Coordinates of C-alpha atoms in Angstrom, one line a residue:
M1 CA 4.0 -62.4 31.2
G2 CA 5.6 -62.6 27.8
S3 CA 6.1 -60.5 25.0
E4 CA 2.5 -60.9 23.3
D5 CA 0.8 -60.7 26.5
R6 CA 1.8 -57.1 26.8
G7 CA -0.7 -54.0 26.3
C8 CA -1.3 -51.2 23.8
C9 CA 0.5 -49.0 25.5
D10 CA 3.7 -51.0 25.9
K11 CA 3.4 -51.7 22.2
C12 CA 3.4 -48.0 21.6
A13 CA 5.9 -47.2 23.8
K14 CA 8.3 -49.7 21.3
M15 CA 6.6 -48.9 18.7
F16 CA 7.4 -44.5 19.5
I17 CA 11.0 -45.2 20.8
M18 CA 11.8 -47.3 17.4
A19 CA 10.7 -44.5 14.9
I20 CA 11.4 -41.5 16.5
N21 CA 15.5 -43.6 16.6
I22 CA 15.5 -43.9 13.5
V23 CA 14.3 -40.5 12.5
I24 CA 17.6 -39.7 14.9
V25 CA 19.9 -41.8 13.6
I26 CA 19.0 -40.4 10.0
I27 CA 19.4 -36.9 11.2
G28 CA 22.7 -37.8 12.9
G29 CA 24.2 -39.5 10.0
V30 CA 24.3 -36.6 7.7
I31 CA 24.9 -33.8 10.7
L32 CA 28.0 -36.3 11.3
G33 CA 28.6 -37.1 7.2
A34 CA 28.6 -32.7 6.3
G35 CA 30.6 -32.3 9.3
I36 CA 33.9 -34.6 8.0
Y37 CA 33.2 -33.8 4.6
W38 CA 33.7 -30.4 5.6
Q39 CA 36.5 -31.8 7.8
L40 CA 38.6 -33.1 5.5
S41 CA 37.8 -30.8 2.5
D42 CA 40.6 -29.3 0.3
T43 CA 39.2 -26.2 0.4
G44 CA 40.6 -25.5 3.9
F45 CA 39.7 -21.7 3.4
Y46 CA 36.0 -22.3 4.8
K47 CA 37.3 -24.4 7.9
E48 CA 39.7 -21.2 8.4
I49 CA 36.5 -18.6 8.5
F50 CA 34.7 -20.7 10.3
S51 CA 36.7 -21.4 13.0
H52 CA 37.0 -20.1 16.2
D53 CA 38.0 -20.3 19.8
I54 CA 34.4 -20.2 20.5
F55 CA 33.2 -22.8 17.8
N56 CA 34.6 -24.1 15.0
V57 CA 31.6 -26.0 13.2
P58 CA 33.5 -28.7 10.6
I59 CA 34.0 -30.1 14.7
I60 CA 30.6 -29.4 16.3
S61 CA 29.4 -30.7 13.4
I62 CA 31.1 -34.3 13.8
I63 CA 30.3 -33.9 17.8
I64 CA 26.4 -33.1 17.0
G65 CA 26.3 -35.5 14.8
S66 CA 28.1 -38.8 16.5
L67 CA 26.4 -38.0 19.7
L68 CA 22.8 -37.9 18.2
F69 CA 23.8 -41.4 15.5
L70 CA 25.1 -43.0 19.1
V71 CA 21.5 -41.7 20.7
G72 CA 19.8 -42.9 18.1
F73 CA 21.4 -46.2 17.6
C74 CA 21.3 -47.1 21.4
G75 CA 17.2 -46.6 21.5
F76 CA 16.7 -48.2 18.0
I77 CA 18.5 -51.5 18.7
G78 CA 17.6 -51.4 22.2
A79 CA 14.3 -51.6 22.2
C80 CA 13.9 -53.2 18.5
C81 CA 16.2 -56.3 20.6
E82 CA 14.1 -55.4 23.8
T83 CA 18.1 -55.4 25.6
I84 CA 18.2 -53.2 29.1
F85 CA 21.3 -52.3 29.1
L86 CA 20.9 -49.9 25.3
L87 CA 17.9 -48.7 26.4
K88 CA 19.7 -47.2 29.9
A89 CA 22.4 -46.4 27.8
Y90 CA 20.5 -44.8 25.8
M91 CA 18.1 -42.8 29.1
G92 CA 21.6 -42.2 29.8
L93 CA 22.2 -40.3 27.0
V94 CA 19.0 -38.5 26.5
I95 CA 19.9 -36.8 29.8
V96 CA 23.4 -35.6 29.2
I97 CA 21.7 -34.2 26.2
M98 CA 19.5 -31.8 28.1
L99 CA 21.8 -31.2 30.8
A100 CA 24.0 -29.5 27.8
E101 CA 21.1 -28.0 26.3
I102 CA 20.7 -25.7 29.4
I103 CA 25.0 -25.5 29.0
I104 CA 24.8 -24.4 25.6
A105 CA 22.0 -22.4 26.6
V106 CA 23.4 -20.2 29.6
G107 CA 27.4 -20.1 27.8
C108 CA 25.6 -18.5 24.4
V109 CA 23.7 -15.9 27.1
A110 CA 26.8 -15.3 29.5
M111 CA 29.4 -14.8 26.1
K112 CA 27.0 -13.6 23.9
D113 CA 28.8 -10.5 23.2
E114 CA 32.3 -12.4 22.6
V115 CA 30.1 -14.9 20.7
E116 CA 28.9 -11.8 18.3
V117 CA 32.0 -10.0 17.8
A118 CA 33.6 -13.6 16.4
A119 CA 30.6 -14.2 14.4
T120 CA 30.8 -10.5 12.9
E121 CA 35.3 -10.3 12.3
N122 CA 34.0 -14.0 10.2
V123 CA 31.7 -13.0 7.9
K124 CA 33.3 -9.3 7.2
E125 CA 36.3 -11.3 6.5
M126 CA 34.2 -13.7 4.2
I127 CA 33.0 -10.3 2.2
T128 CA 36.3 -9.6 1.0
Y129 CA 36.4 -12.9 -0.8
Y130 CA 33.2 -12.4 -2.6
G131 CA 33.6 -13.2 -5.8
D132 CA 37.2 -14.4 -5.7
A133 CA 37.1 -17.2 -7.9
E134 CA 40.6 -18.7 -6.3
K135 CA 39.2 -18.2 -2.3
D136 CA 35.7 -18.7 -3.1
E137 CA 36.1 -21.9 -5.9
A138 CA 32.5 -23.5 -5.4
G139 CA 30.9 -19.9 -5.3
V140 CA 29.4 -20.6 -1.2
I141 CA 30.7 -17.6 -0.4
T142 CA 29.0 -15.6 -2.7
K143 CA 26.1 -17.8 -2.8
T144 CA 25.7 -17.5 0.9
L145 CA 26.0 -13.9 1.1
N146 CA 23.8 -13.0 -1.1
L147 CA 20.8 -15.5 -0.4
V148 CA 21.2 -13.2 3.5
Q149 CA 21.1 -9.7 1.3
E150 CA 17.8 -10.8 -0.6
N151 CA 16.1 -12.3 1.9
F152 CA 16.7 -10.0 4.8
D153 CA 16.6 -6.7 2.3
C154 CA 20.1 -5.4 4.0
C155 CA 23.6 -4.7 2.8
G156 CA 26.7 -5.9 4.3
V157 CA 27.3 -6.2 8.0
D158 CA 26.7 -2.9 9.7
G159 CA 25.7 -1.4 6.1
P160 CA 26.9 -0.8 2.4
I161 CA 30.3 0.8 3.8
D162 CA 31.2 -2.9 4.6
W163 CA 32.0 -3.8 0.4
E164 CA 34.8 -1.0 0.4
T165 CA 36.9 -3.9 1.9
N166 CA 36.2 -6.2 -1.0
T167 CA 38.7 -4.9 -3.9
A168 CA 36.1 -5.8 -6.7
Y169 CA 34.1 -2.2 -5.3
A170 CA 36.8 -1.0 -3.4
T171 CA 37.2 1.7 -5.7
S172 CA 34.2 2.6 -7.4
K173 CA 32.0 2.4 -4.3
Y174 CA 29.5 -0.4 -6.3
V175 CA 27.5 -2.7 -4.0
P176 CA 26.4 -6.7 -5.4
Q177 CA 22.8 -6.8 -6.7
S178 CA 22.0 -8.8 -3.6
C179 CA 22.1 -5.2 -2.2
C180 CA 19.5 -4.0 -4.2
K181 CA 16.1 -3.0 -2.7
E182 CA 13.2 -6.2 -3.8
A183 CA 11.8 -3.3 -6.2
E184 CA 15.3 -2.7 -8.5
R185 CA 16.5 -6.4 -7.8
S186 CA 15.4 -7.0 -11.7
D187 CA 17.9 -4.2 -12.7
E188 CA 21.3 -6.1 -12.8
T189 CA 23.0 -2.4 -12.7
C190 CA 20.8 -1.1 -9.4
G191 CA 24.5 -1.6 -7.4
N192 CA 26.6 0.0 -9.9
T193 CA 26.2 3.4 -8.1
A194 CA 28.2 4.5 -5.6
Y195 CA 26.5 3.2 -2.3
T196 CA 26.6 7.0 -1.0
D197 CA 24.5 8.3 -3.6
N198 CA 22.1 5.5 -4.7
T199 CA 19.2 5.4 -3.5
K200 CA 18.0 2.0 -5.0
I201 CA 19.6 -0.1 -2.0
N202 CA 19.1 -1.4 1.2
T203 CA 21.5 0.1 4.0
T204 CA 19.9 -1.3 7.1
G205 CA 23.2 -3.7 8.0
C206 CA 22.3 -8.0 8.1
K207 CA 23.7 -7.8 11.7
V208 CA 21.0 -5.5 12.6
A209 CA 18.3 -7.3 10.1
L210 CA 19.0 -10.0 11.6
W211 CA 18.8 -9.5 15.6
N212 CA 15.2 -8.2 14.5
F213 CA 14.1 -10.8 12.7
V214 CA 15.1 -13.1 15.9
E215 CA 13.7 -10.9 17.4
T216 CA 10.6 -10.2 16.0
N217 CA 10.3 -14.7 16.2
L218 CA 11.8 -15.2 19.9
L219 CA 7.8 -16.5 20.0
N220 CA 8.7 -19.4 17.1
V221 CA 11.8 -20.0 19.1
G222 CA 9.9 -20.5 22.9
I223 CA 7.6 -23.1 21.1
C224 CA 10.2 -25.1 19.2
A225 CA 12.0 -25.1 21.9
G226 CA 9.5 -26.3 24.4
V227 CA 8.2 -29.0 21.8
I228 CA 12.2 -30.3 21.9
V229 CA 11.7 -30.1 25.7
I230 CA 8.5 -31.9 26.0
L231 CA 10.0 -34.5 23.0
Q232 CA 12.7 -35.5 24.8
V233 CA 10.7 -35.8 28.3
T234 CA 8.2 -38.1 26.7
I235 CA 11.0 -40.0 25.2
L236 CA 12.6 -40.6 28.6
I237 CA 8.9 -41.8 29.8
M238 CA 8.4 -44.2 27.3
A239 CA 11.9 -45.5 27.4
S240 CA 11.4 -46.2 31.3
K241 CA 8.3 -47.3 30.4
F242 CA 9.4 -49.7 28.0
R243 CA 12.7 -51.1 29.9
T244 CA 10.4 -51.2 32.9
T245 CA 7.7 -53.6 31.1
I246 CA 10.9 -56.3 30.1
E247 CA 12.4 -56.2 33.9
D248 CA 9.3 -57.3 34.6
E249 CA 9.1 -59.6 32.2
G250 CA 12.4 -61.4 33.6
Y251 CA 14.7 -60.8 30.5
E252 CA 17.6 -61.9 30.5
N253 CA 19.2 -59.2 27.5
W254 CA 21.7 -57.2 28.3

């Protein structure tokens, strides 16, 4: 039986594998590029802030991006050129990724407290560089903290008191405008009152606000995780079916 005699299922399996892996290659390439740019960036400060014994964002981005790119490449070329060896490698990599997801999930649960402490310390360090033109050259930290505080209606990590560690706010006990309640945010001076007497600002720390957000959206997280697992299993089934079809046709392609 030649490729022209294949049924609809076999043709759909090939197209599905090719299509899904084009997306994976693009996503992997973007993550890989971002990781490399971040790692090689002259602004080494960001690497120090986001680096830790447990996690190093630029390096992890490079690893994840490379793996996704490799997986997508094997899957696309394997299906397009009907190369059995690449399809087998692709299936093996997908299985490795699924095992890695399980290990990461277990690790996150087991090391939850340590990761939380590390993340808290890093964000508190970021607060000290808020608005610093020398150490926050591109304004990334300032924009990020503002975005988080505005979207989650929070202030500081544990509360407004965290802003005392920033030299620009330490003496006055003022807080950034992004700490202001949504209804007061249009007033550019709403943060220019000592936080201990300011009723116009949010007093909830962002750590609590973010945790509450996660707890509220656990169902959505579970659904997304379930969809990813189903997609991975579907990919494995499709790849296995297509590989078997090629083998039955007696293809010599490796």
